[in-house]
Every structure is written in structure tokens, then in C-alpha cells.
Amino acid sequence: MAHAWPSQRASLLLGLPSRRELNQLPTGAAGGIVPGMELGFRGEVADFYHRYRHGYPGPVLDALAGAFGLTDQDVVVDLGCGTGQLTLPMAARVRAVVGVDPEPDMLQRARQAARERVSRNVTWMIGTDTDIPALRRLLGDNSVAAVTIGQALHWMSHEDLFRATVPLVRPGGGVAVVTNGTPLWLQDSDWSRALRDYLEHWLDTKLTFACGTDEQSQRRYQEDLASAGFEVLATAVDYVAELDLDQLVGGVYSALPVTRLPAPDQRPAFAEQIRKAVAPHEHFSEHMHVVVLAGRIR
């Protein structure tokens, strides 16, 4: 996930918040979309997101398939789908996937990716976590094998969402919360700390928001899944991604609101500033800790 939803979150985009909003959810965020507010993942940011955000390795899909007993007859809803990082590989394993996201530009890029992969069993819908009851009315009770949320739950009212999915999913199905690694600037490495120092100076704020990847958030998600009536299965997948400077800078661009994205003629200078900040490192090992919390209907 996906990604940040609307409201003032247009400035927070996936862990790189504005100065004012860094370490807390904005007022009114818990109810999903706030009408009349702009989105941040539009225009070029959607392209950066698709190009530079990590996808999900095969073992993550295996864990989801195993937790819910997914077959080629199942339907899955991918909530906060972004540009399809989880939606499209999931589509190769089930009958159909509904990708839901509030940002039209993200969905447009996702549709392009689906065409490139010749994925014909995906439907794309503009919507948010608060639209689960409408999907239930559209698809019917017990009609969905799983609702997946990839790196987006921290912008949703997750307790309401968990309860709303119960009548939608079939027996043995459920909800999967997938967190796709700690933000680039919060990792335990010299280059990450140097990147964080530079970004904090550039943004004039501290960067501490972990986008739901921290242990406290993970415990809260597990407890609230259990409270909603799910049996919780936790799986972790670890790997190392090797990045070059272009990928490092692109990862930063993918998390900026479009209003903070450097102009094209300013980007070489911005990249050079990051290069100097993280020197002498030229290649960067990003330790990815992907967690799958599968809440299964008992």
C-alpha cells in the first residue's frame, strides 16, 4: 500500500510527513477519506512509487495462500492497492482480485502494469477502508477469500475495518495485514542514519514515524484482529535488497507529496546532496523484514 490516504495525509505520504504532522495521525484521519482534501500520490509520485517501491517476494504470497487456503476459484480484495505491488502477483493465484485505492493516478499506473503483465482478472476501484460495507453489498456475504492490506493499514481505522470484513469473507478466509519493511531512513545502518539526518535538516523536523512496522503497532494489530474474532497467524519473510544511489533517491521521491517533489531541473542537485550525505557509501544494503499478520475466520 500501499499508502497514505487523503485529508492532511497528503503531506505525510508513507512515513515522510510534513513538519507539522510527523508523529501523529491527523485530526479526522480515522474515518477514511475526508471530502474536499487533495491526495498526494498523484502525477509523477505515482510513477516513482511504481518504479522504486519494493514488491512482495514469493514466500509472502505463499504465506497468504496457505493462511486462507486460496485457490483459483477465490476472489481477493486488495485494499490500498497503490500501483499493484501486491494485487498483481496475487491475481496470478486466484480467480479475481479487486484493487481498491483512493488515488486515480495510482490506479491508472496499476492498470498499465496489469496490461504489461497481461493480467486480465483484476478490477480497479476508487475507494477506501470505509467502502468495505459497500463492497459487501455488491459482492455478497461470504464472497471474498481475503482482504489484503499491504503497507497501508496505518492510515485506516483498522478496528472498524476488521469488524466490517467479518461478514464479507468466506469460512477459512480473513484479513491480511502486510508490512513491507522499515522506511529507508529509519533502518539500523550508517547510511540510513546519514540519510535521516539529511532529510530531517531538509524537512526541518524529526523522522520517527515507522508506518506500522514497529513492534507496538504490530502488537496492536494482532490484538485488534483477535478482538474482532480472527485467529491470528504471524509470518515473517526477511531478505536483503541491494540499492544504488538512483534507487535510494527514487525511494525518497516515492514518499514525498507531489507538492514537495523537487522540480526536474532541481533533482540532480538534490541527488548530489543525498550522495554527499551518505558518502562514502555508494551501494546500500536494505534489510527487509516483511511481516504478514493473517487474521483467519475461526
PDB file of N, CA and C in Angstrom, residues 45-134:
ATOM      1  N   VAL A  45       4.565  11.264  -8.695  1.00  0.00           N
ATOM      2  CA  VAL A  45       4.778  10.452  -7.497  1.00  0.00           C
ATOM      3  C   VAL A  45       4.277   9.026  -7.717  1.00  0.00           C
ATOM      4  N   ALA A  46       3.171   8.871  -8.432  1.00  0.00           N
ATOM      5  CA  ALA A  46       2.671   7.530  -8.725  1.00  0.00           C
ATOM      6  C   ALA A  46       3.684   6.737  -9.543  1.00  0.00           C
ATOM      7  N   ASP A  47       4.346   7.400 -10.488  1.00  0.00           N
ATOM      8  CA  ASP A  47       5.371   6.712 -11.286  1.00  0.00           C
ATOM      9  C   ASP A  47       6.580   6.338 -10.439  1.00  0.00           C
ATOM     10  N   PHE A  48       7.015   7.273  -9.569  1.00  0.00           N
ATOM     11  CA  PHE A  48       8.127   6.953  -8.675  1.00  0.00           C
ATOM     12  C   PHE A  48       7.753   5.799  -7.756  1.00  0.00           C
ATOM     13  N   TYR A  49       6.532   5.817  -7.262  1.00  0.00           N
ATOM     14  CA  TYR A  49       6.057   4.760  -6.365  1.00  0.00           C
ATOM     15  C   TYR A  49       6.150   3.406  -7.062  1.00  0.00           C
ATOM     16  N   HIS A  50       5.663   3.351  -8.292  1.00  0.00           N
ATOM     17  CA  HIS A  50       5.661   2.076  -9.009  1.00  0.00           C
ATOM     18  C   HIS A  50       7.084   1.606  -9.311  1.00  0.00           C
ATOM     19  N   ARG A  51       7.947   2.533  -9.649  1.00  0.00           N
ATOM     20  CA  ARG A  51       9.302   2.155 -10.062  1.00  0.00           C
ATOM     21  C   ARG A  51      10.189   1.766  -8.887  1.00  0.00           C
ATOM     22  N   TYR A  52      10.032   2.449  -7.748  1.00  0.00           N
ATOM     23  CA  TYR A  52      11.020   2.306  -6.680  1.00  0.00           C
ATOM     24  C   TYR A  52      10.520   1.580  -5.433  1.00  0.00           C
ATOM     25  N   ARG A  53       9.230   1.416  -5.260  1.00  0.00           N
ATOM     26  CA  ARG A  53       8.760   0.684  -4.082  1.00  0.00           C
ATOM     27  C   ARG A  53       8.964  -0.814  -4.281  1.00  0.00           C
ATOM     28  N   HIS A  54       9.346  -1.478  -3.208  1.00  0.00           N
ATOM     29  CA  HIS A  54       9.558  -2.919  -3.284  1.00  0.00           C
ATOM     30  C   HIS A  54       8.231  -3.645  -3.482  1.00  0.00           C
ATOM     31  N   GLY A  55       8.300  -4.711  -4.266  1.00  0.00           N
ATOM     32  CA  GLY A  55       7.171  -5.620  -4.360  1.00  0.00           C
ATOM     33  C   GLY A  55       7.222  -6.624  -3.218  1.00  0.00           C
ATOM     34  N   TYR A  56       6.535  -7.746  -3.397  1.00  0.00           N
ATOM     35  CA  TYR A  56       6.452  -8.762  -2.347  1.00  0.00           C
ATOM     36  C   TYR A  56       7.021 -10.064  -2.880  1.00  0.00           C
ATOM     37  N   PRO A  57       8.008 -10.621  -2.189  1.00  0.00           N
ATOM     38  CA  PRO A  57       8.618 -11.871  -2.669  1.00  0.00           C
ATOM     39  C   PRO A  57       7.656 -13.041  -2.584  1.00  0.00           C
ATOM     40  N   GLY A  58       7.978 -14.096  -3.325  1.00  0.00           N
ATOM     41  CA  GLY A  58       7.118 -15.270  -3.401  1.00  0.00           C
ATOM     42  C   GLY A  58       6.691 -15.845  -2.070  1.00  0.00           C
ATOM     43  N   PRO A  59       7.597 -15.937  -1.079  1.00  0.00           N
ATOM     44  CA  PRO A  59       7.179 -16.503   0.215  1.00  0.00           C
ATOM     45  C   PRO A  59       6.059 -15.724   0.902  1.00  0.00           C
ATOM     46  N   VAL A  60       5.940 -14.435   0.623  1.00  0.00           N
ATOM     47  CA  VAL A  60       4.833 -13.662   1.189  1.00  0.00           C
ATOM     48  C   VAL A  60       3.512 -14.137   0.575  1.00  0.00           C
ATOM     49  N   LEU A  61       3.505 -14.319  -0.749  1.00  0.00           N
ATOM     50  CA  LEU A  61       2.302 -14.837  -1.405  1.00  0.00           C
ATOM     51  C   LEU A  61       1.993 -16.257  -0.947  1.00  0.00           C
ATOM     52  N   ASP A  62       3.041 -17.055  -0.735  1.00  0.00           N
ATOM     53  CA  ASP A  62       2.839 -18.415  -0.227  1.00  0.00           C
ATOM     54  C   ASP A  62       2.182 -18.389   1.152  1.00  0.00           C
ATOM     55  N   ALA A  63       2.637 -17.455   2.004  1.00  0.00           N
ATOM     56  CA  ALA A  63       2.070 -17.359   3.355  1.00  0.00           C
ATOM     57  C   ALA A  63       0.595 -16.980   3.300  1.00  0.00           C
ATOM     58  N   LEU A  64       0.247 -16.063   2.416  1.00  0.00           N
ATOM     59  CA  LEU A  64      -1.151 -15.664   2.278  1.00  0.00           C
ATOM     60  C   LEU A  64      -2.002 -16.815   1.747  1.00  0.00           C
ATOM     61  N   ALA A  65      -1.476 -17.496   0.732  1.00  0.00           N
ATOM     62  CA  ALA A  65      -2.222 -18.620   0.159  1.00  0.00           C
ATOM     63  C   ALA A  65      -2.423 -19.725   1.190  1.00  0.00           C
ATOM     64  N   GLY A  66      -1.389 -19.987   1.971  1.00  0.00           N
ATOM     65  CA  GLY A  66      -1.501 -21.035   2.972  1.00  0.00           C
ATOM     66  C   GLY A  66      -2.448 -20.672   4.107  1.00  0.00           C
ATOM     67  N   ALA A  67      -2.405 -19.412   4.540  1.00  0.00           N
ATOM     68  CA  ALA A  67      -3.244 -18.996   5.670  1.00  0.00           C
ATOM     69  C   ALA A  67      -4.723 -19.098   5.348  1.00  0.00           C
ATOM     70  N   PHE A  68      -5.087 -18.769   4.107  1.00  0.00           N
ATOM     71  CA  PHE A  68      -6.507 -18.705   3.739  1.00  0.00           C
ATOM     72  C   PHE A  68      -6.935 -19.823   2.789  1.00  0.00           C
ATOM     73  N   GLY A  69      -6.024 -20.736   2.487  1.00  0.00           N
ATOM     74  CA  GLY A  69      -6.368 -21.819   1.572  1.00  0.00           C
ATOM     75  C   GLY A  69      -6.811 -21.314   0.213  1.00  0.00           C
ATOM     76  N   LEU A  70      -6.091 -20.343  -0.334  1.00  0.00           N
ATOM     77  CA  LEU A  70      -6.501 -19.712  -1.591  1.00  0.00           C
ATOM     78  C   LEU A  70      -6.412 -20.696  -2.753  1.00  0.00           C
ATOM     79  N   THR A  71      -7.420 -20.618  -3.632  1.00  0.00           N
ATOM     80  CA  THR A  71      -7.449 -21.449  -4.837  1.00  0.00           C
ATOM     81  C   THR A  71      -7.780 -20.574  -6.041  1.00  0.00           C
ATOM     82  N   ASP A  72      -7.770 -21.198  -7.203  1.00  0.00           N
ATOM     83  CA  ASP A  72      -8.079 -20.451  -8.429  1.00  0.00           C
ATOM     84  C   ASP A  72      -9.572 -20.161  -8.571  1.00  0.00           C
ATOM     85  N   GLN A  73     -10.355 -20.457  -7.539  1.00  0.00           N
ATOM     86  CA  GLN A  73     -11.769 -20.104  -7.539  1.00  0.00           C
ATOM     87  C   GLN A  73     -12.081 -18.929  -6.611  1.00  0.00           C
ATOM     88  N   ASP A  74     -11.065 -18.387  -5.972  1.00  0.00           N
ATOM     89  CA  ASP A  74     -11.277 -17.361  -4.956  1.00  0.00           C
ATOM     90  C   ASP A  74     -11.203 -15.938  -5.510  1.00  0.00           C
ATOM     91  N   VAL A  75     -11.846 -15.040  -4.765  1.00  0.00           N
ATOM     92  CA  VAL A  75     -11.785 -13.597  -5.020  1.00  0.00           C
ATOM     93  C   VAL A  75     -11.095 -12.937  -3.826  1.00  0.00           C
ATOM     94  N   VAL A  76     -10.179 -12.010  -4.115  1.00  0.00           N
ATOM     95  CA  VAL A  76      -9.448 -11.284  -3.076  1.00  0.00           C
ATOM     96  C   VAL A  76      -9.640  -9.789  -3.301  1.00  0.00           C
ATOM     97  N   VAL A  77      -9.787  -9.037  -2.222  1.00  0.00           N
ATOM     98  CA  VAL A  77      -9.827  -7.578  -2.273  1.00  0.00           C
ATOM     99  C   VAL A  77      -8.507  -7.055  -1.729  1.00  0.00           C
ATOM    100  N   ASP A  78      -7.792  -6.260  -2.520  1.00  0.00           N
ATOM    101  CA  ASP A  78      -6.535  -5.653  -2.080  1.00  0.00           C
ATOM    102  C   ASP A  78      -6.803  -4.179  -1.791  1.00  0.00           C
ATOM    103  N   LEU A  79      -6.842  -3.849  -0.519  1.00  0.00           N
ATOM    104  CA  LEU A  79      -7.263  -2.527  -0.069  1.00  0.00           C
ATOM    105  C   LEU A  79      -6.051  -1.615   0.111  1.00  0.00           C
ATOM    106  N   GLY A  80      -6.099  -0.430  -0.499  1.00  0.00           N
ATOM    107  CA  GLY A  80      -4.929   0.443  -0.512  1.00  0.00           C
ATOM    108  C   GLY A  80      -3.883  -0.126  -1.450  1.00  0.00           C
ATOM    109  N   CYS A  81      -4.321  -0.493  -2.654  1.00  0.00           N
ATOM    110  CA  CYS A  81      -3.501  -1.300  -3.562  1.00  0.00           C
ATOM    111  C   CYS A  81      -2.355  -0.541  -4.211  1.00  0.00           C
ATOM    112  N   GLY A  82      -2.395   0.804  -4.179  1.00  0.00           N
ATOM    113  CA  GLY A  82      -1.329   1.553  -4.829  1.00  0.00           C
ATOM    114  C   GLY A  82      -1.244   1.248  -6.302  1.00  0.00           C
ATOM    115  N   THR A  83      -0.043   0.943  -6.774  1.00  0.00           N
ATOM    116  CA  THR A  83       0.134   0.628  -8.191  1.00  0.00           C
ATOM    117  C   THR A  83       0.168  -0.869  -8.453  1.00  0.00           C
ATOM    118  N   GLY A  84      -0.300  -1.653  -7.482  1.00  0.00           N
ATOM    119  CA  GLY A  84      -0.493  -3.085  -7.719  1.00  0.00           C
ATOM    120  C   GLY A  84       0.630  -3.986  -7.270  1.00  0.00           C
ATOM    121  N   GLN A  85       1.485  -3.528  -6.344  1.00  0.00           N
ATOM    122  CA  GLN A  85       2.614  -4.352  -5.919  1.00  0.00           C
ATOM    123  C   GLN A  85       2.184  -5.702  -5.345  1.00  0.00           C
ATOM    124  N   LEU A  86       1.080  -5.718  -4.613  1.00  0.00           N
ATOM    125  CA  LEU A  86       0.560  -6.979  -4.085  1.00  0.00           C
ATOM    126  C   LEU A  86      -0.590  -7.508  -4.942  1.00  0.00           C
ATOM    127  N   THR A  87      -1.351  -6.616  -5.529  1.00  0.00           N
ATOM    128  CA  THR A  87      -2.523  -7.007  -6.317  1.00  0.00           C
ATOM    129  C   THR A  87      -2.161  -7.941  -7.464  1.00  0.00           C
ATOM    130  N   LEU A  88      -1.151  -7.570  -8.230  1.00  0.00           N
ATOM    131  CA  LEU A  88      -0.866  -8.301  -9.463  1.00  0.00           C
ATOM    132  C   LEU A  88      -0.273  -9.690  -9.221  1.00  0.00           C
ATOM    133  N   PRO A  89       0.684  -9.856  -8.321  1.00  0.00           N
ATOM    134  CA  PRO A  89       1.114 -11.238  -8.058  1.00  0.00           C
ATOM    135  C   PRO A  89       0.009 -12.087  -7.427  1.00  0.00           C
ATOM    136  N   MET A  90      -0.859 -11.460  -6.639  1.00  0.00           N
ATOM    137  CA  MET A  90      -1.988 -12.205  -6.082  1.00  0.00           C
ATOM    138  C   MET A  90      -2.927 -12.666  -7.195  1.00  0.00           C
ATOM    139  N   ALA A  91      -3.102 -11.847  -8.220  1.00  0.00           N
ATOM    140  CA  ALA A  91      -4.016 -12.188  -9.316  1.00  0.00           C
ATOM    141  C   ALA A  91      -3.593 -13.456 -10.051  1.00  0.00           C
ATOM    142  N   ALA A  92      -2.306 -13.768  -9.987  1.00  0.00           N
ATOM    143  CA  ALA A  92      -1.827 -14.986 -10.652  1.00  0.00           C
ATOM    144  C   ALA A  92      -2.212 -16.246  -9.890  1.00  0.00           C
ATOM    145  N   ARG A  93      -2.745 -16.106  -8.670  1.00  0.00           N
ATOM    146  CA  ARG A  93      -3.024 -17.262  -7.823  1.00  0.00           C
ATOM    147  C   ARG A  93      -4.506 -17.488  -7.572  1.00  0.00           C
ATOM    148  N   VAL A  94      -5.361 -16.529  -7.923  1.00  0.00           N
ATOM    149  CA  VAL A  94      -6.787 -16.647  -7.612  1.00  0.00           C
ATOM    150  C   VAL A  94      -7.619 -16.324  -8.851  1.00  0.00           C
ATOM    151  N   ARG A  95      -8.941 -16.470  -8.708  1.00  0.00           N
ATOM    152  CA  ARG A  95      -9.825 -16.205  -9.855  1.00  0.00           C
ATOM    153  C   ARG A  95      -9.877 -14.736 -10.213  1.00  0.00           C
ATOM    154  N   ALA A  96      -9.957 -13.877  -9.187  1.00  0.00           N
ATOM    155  CA  ALA A  96     -10.072 -12.445  -9.462  1.00  0.00           C
ATOM    156  C   ALA A  96      -9.615 -11.655  -8.245  1.00  0.00           C
ATOM    157  N   VAL A  97      -9.111 -10.443  -8.499  1.00  0.00           N
ATOM    158  CA  VAL A  97      -8.723  -9.515  -7.434  1.00  0.00           C
ATOM    159  C   VAL A  97      -9.362  -8.168  -7.708  1.00  0.00           C
ATOM    160  N   VAL A  98      -9.869  -7.541  -6.654  1.00  0.00           N
ATOM    161  CA  VAL A  98     -10.374  -6.173  -6.728  1.00  0.00           C
ATOM    162  C   VAL A  98      -9.348  -5.278  -6.046  1.00  0.00           C
ATOM    163  N   GLY A  99      -8.698  -4.401  -6.812  1.00  0.00           N
ATOM    164  CA  GLY A  99      -7.734  -3.466  -6.259  1.00  0.00           C
ATOM    165  C   GLY A  99      -8.430  -2.153  -5.930  1.00  0.00           C
ATOM    166  N   VAL A 100      -8.358  -1.713  -4.681  1.00  0.00           N
ATOM    167  CA  VAL A 100      -9.079  -0.529  -4.209  1.00  0.00           C
ATOM    168  C   VAL A 100      -8.071   0.505  -3.725  1.00  0.00           C
ATOM    169  N   ASP A 101      -8.201   1.737  -4.210  1.00  0.00           N
ATOM    170  CA  ASP A 101      -7.302   2.809  -3.808  1.00  0.00           C
ATOM    171  C   ASP A 101      -8.014   4.151  -4.010  1.00  0.00           C
ATOM    172  N   PRO A 102      -7.707   5.164  -3.177  1.00  0.00           N
ATOM    173  CA  PRO A 102      -8.387   6.450  -3.335  1.00  0.00           C
ATOM    174  C   PRO A 102      -7.766   7.372  -4.379  1.00  0.00           C
ATOM    175  N   GLU A 103      -6.600   7.010  -4.921  1.00  0.00           N
ATOM    176  CA  GLU A 103      -5.881   7.919  -5.813  1.00  0.00           C
ATOM    177  C   GLU A 103      -5.981   7.470  -7.273  1.00  0.00           C
ATOM    178  N   PRO A 104      -6.681   8.226  -8.120  1.00  0.00           N
ATOM    179  CA  PRO A 104      -6.841   7.808  -9.517  1.00  0.00           C
ATOM    180  C   PRO A 104      -5.524   7.609 -10.261  1.00  0.00           C
ATOM    181  N   ASP A 105      -4.513   8.434  -9.995  1.00  0.00           N
ATOM    182  CA  ASP A 105      -3.253   8.274 -10.714  1.00  0.00           C
ATOM    183  C   ASP A 105      -2.548   6.969 -10.342  1.00  0.00           C
ATOM    184  N   MET A 106      -2.688   6.558  -9.080  1.00  0.00           N
ATOM    185  CA  MET A 106      -2.117   5.268  -8.688  1.00  0.00           C
ATOM    186  C   MET A 106      -2.821   4.126  -9.422  1.00  0.00           C
ATOM    187  N   LEU A 107      -4.140   4.223  -9.523  1.00  0.00           N
ATOM    188  CA  LEU A 107      -4.888   3.179 -10.213  1.00  0.00           C
ATOM    189  C   LEU A 107      -4.587   3.172 -11.702  1.00  0.00           C
ATOM    190  N   GLN A 108      -4.398   4.341 -12.282  1.00  0.00           N
ATOM    191  CA  GLN A 108      -4.041   4.391 -13.697  1.00  0.00           C
ATOM    192  C   GLN A 108      -2.708   3.691 -13.945  1.00  0.00           C
ATOM    193  N   ARG A 109      -1.732   3.930 -13.060  1.00  0.00           N
ATOM    194  CA  ARG A 109      -0.435   3.261 -13.205  1.00  0.00           C
ATOM    195  C   ARG A 109      -0.586   1.761 -12.949  1.00  0.00           C
ATOM    196  N   ALA A 110      -1.462   1.387 -12.029  1.00  0.00           N
ATOM    197  CA  ALA A 110      -1.701  -0.028 -11.773  1.00  0.00           C
ATOM    198  C   ALA A 110      -2.308  -0.710 -13.000  1.00  0.00           C
ATOM    199  N   ARG A 111      -3.253  -0.034 -13.642  1.00  0.00           N
ATOM    200  CA  ARG A 111      -3.858  -0.605 -14.861  1.00  0.00           C
ATOM    201  C   ARG A 111      -2.797  -0.818 -15.940  1.00  0.00           C
ATOM    202  N   GLN A 112      -1.886   0.148 -16.071  1.00  0.00           N
ATOM    203  CA  GLN A 112      -0.807  -0.001 -17.048  1.00  0.00           C
ATOM    204  C   GLN A 112       0.059  -1.206 -16.718  1.00  0.00           C
ATOM    205  N   ALA A 113       0.378  -1.373 -15.437  1.00  0.00           N
ATOM    206  CA  ALA A 113       1.174  -2.528 -15.028  1.00  0.00           C
ATOM    207  C   ALA A 113       0.443  -3.839 -15.306  1.00  0.00           C
ATOM    208  N   ALA A 114      -0.880  -3.847 -15.108  1.00  0.00           N
ATOM    209  CA  ALA A 114      -1.660  -5.050 -15.388  1.00  0.00           C
ATOM    210  C   ALA A 114      -1.627  -5.384 -16.874  1.00  0.00           C
ATOM    211  N   ARG A 115      -1.711  -4.360 -17.718  1.00  0.00           N
ATOM    212  CA  ARG A 115      -1.622  -4.605 -19.167  1.00  0.00           C
ATOM    213  C   ARG A 115      -0.259  -5.171 -19.532  1.00  0.00           C
ATOM    214  N   GLU A 116       0.793  -4.628 -18.919  1.00  0.00           N
ATOM    215  CA  GLU A 116       2.142  -5.100 -19.225  1.00  0.00           C
ATOM    216  C   GLU A 116       2.331  -6.554 -18.806  1.00  0.00           C
ATOM    217  N   ARG A 117       1.660  -6.961 -17.725  1.00  0.00           N
ATOM    218  CA  ARG A 117       1.760  -8.335 -17.238  1.00  0.00           C
ATOM    219  C   ARG A 117       0.689  -9.239 -17.837  1.00  0.00           C
ATOM    220  N   VAL A 118      -0.175  -8.672 -18.661  1.00  0.00           N
ATOM    221  CA  VAL A 118      -1.300  -9.394 -19.253  1.00  0.00           C
ATOM    222  C   VAL A 118      -2.156 -10.023 -18.152  1.00  0.00           C
ATOM    223  N   SER A 119      -2.408  -9.250 -17.109  1.00  0.00           N
ATOM    224  CA  SER A 119      -3.294  -9.691 -16.025  1.00  0.00           C
ATOM    225  C   SER A 119      -4.706  -9.217 -16.346  1.00  0.00           C
ATOM    226  N   ARG A 120      -5.586 -10.135 -16.654  1.00  0.00           N
ATOM    227  CA  ARG A 120      -6.937  -9.780 -17.092  1.00  0.00           C
ATOM    228  C   ARG A 120      -8.001 -10.042 -16.032  1.00  0.00           C
ATOM    229  N   ASN A 121      -7.599 -10.466 -14.864  1.00  0.00           N
ATOM    230  CA  ASN A 121      -8.587 -10.823 -13.836  1.00  0.00           C
ATOM    231  C   ASN A 121      -8.553  -9.849 -12.655  1.00  0.00           C
ATOM    232  N   VAL A 122      -8.171  -8.593 -12.907  1.00  0.00           N
ATOM    233  CA  VAL A 122      -8.132  -7.565 -11.865  1.00  0.00           C
ATOM    234  C   VAL A 122      -9.114  -6.458 -12.207  1.00  0.00           C
ATOM    235  N   THR A 123      -9.908  -6.057 -11.232  1.00  0.00           N
ATOM    236  CA  THR A 123     -10.799  -4.903 -11.344  1.00  0.00           C
ATOM    237  C   THR A 123     -10.277  -3.818 -10.416  1.00  0.00           C
ATOM    238  N   TRP A 124     -10.227  -2.584 -10.917  1.00  0.00           N
ATOM    239  CA  TRP A 124      -9.686  -1.473 -10.128  1.00  0.00           C
ATOM    240  C   TRP A 124     -10.818  -0.543  -9.723  1.00  0.00           C
ATOM    241  N   MET A 125     -10.832  -0.159  -8.444  1.00  0.00           N
ATOM    242  CA  MET A 125     -11.908   0.679  -7.932  1.00  0.00           C
ATOM    243  C   MET A 125     -11.337   1.811  -7.077  1.00  0.00           C
ATOM    244  N   ILE A 126     -11.893   3.012  -7.235  1.00  0.00           N
ATOM    245  CA  ILE A 126     -11.570   4.108  -6.333  1.00  0.00           C
ATOM    246  C   ILE A 126     -12.356   3.913  -5.045  1.00  0.00           C
ATOM    247  N   GLY A 127     -11.657   3.876  -3.919  1.00  0.00           N
ATOM    248  CA  GLY A 127     -12.337   3.683  -2.650  1.00  0.00           C
ATOM    249  C   GLY A 127     -11.356   3.629  -1.501  1.00  0.00           C
ATOM    250  N   THR A 128     -11.881   3.450  -0.284  1.00  0.00           N
ATOM    251  CA  THR A 128     -11.066   3.408   0.926  1.00  0.00           C
ATOM    252  C   THR A 128     -11.554   2.298   1.842  1.00  0.00           C
ATOM    253  N   ASP A 129     -10.985   2.259   3.047  1.00  0.00           N
ATOM    254  CA  ASP A 129     -11.385   1.255   4.028  1.00  0.00           C
ATOM    255  C   ASP A 129     -12.851   1.376   4.410  1.00  0.00           C
ATOM    256  N   THR A 130     -13.405   2.577   4.333  1.00  0.00           N
ATOM    257  CA  THR A 130     -14.807   2.759   4.719  1.00  0.00           C
ATOM    258  C   THR A 130     -15.777   2.230   3.668  1.00  0.00           C
ATOM    259  N   ASP A 131     -15.254   1.770   2.528  1.00  0.00           N
ATOM    260  CA  ASP A 131     -16.116   1.240   1.471  1.00  0.00           C
ATOM    261  C   ASP A 131     -16.310  -0.276   1.550  1.00  0.00           C
ATOM    262  N   ILE A 132     -15.747  -0.917   2.563  1.00  0.00           N
ATOM    263  CA  ILE A 132     -15.936  -2.360   2.708  1.00  0.00           C
ATOM    264  C   ILE A 132     -17.418  -2.736   2.820  1.00  0.00           C
ATOM    265  N   PRO A 133     -18.242  -2.008   3.581  1.00  0.00           N
ATOM    266  CA  PRO A 133     -19.672  -2.359   3.601  1.00  0.00           C
ATOM    267  C   PRO A 133     -20.322  -2.267   2.221  1.00  0.00           C
ATOM    268  N   ALA A 134     -19.912  -1.297   1.415  1.00  0.00           N
ATOM    269  CA  ALA A 134     -20.464  -1.199   0.061  1.00  0.00           C
ATOM    270  C   ALA A 134     -20.018  -2.377  -0.792  1.00  0.00           C
TER     271      ALA A 134
END
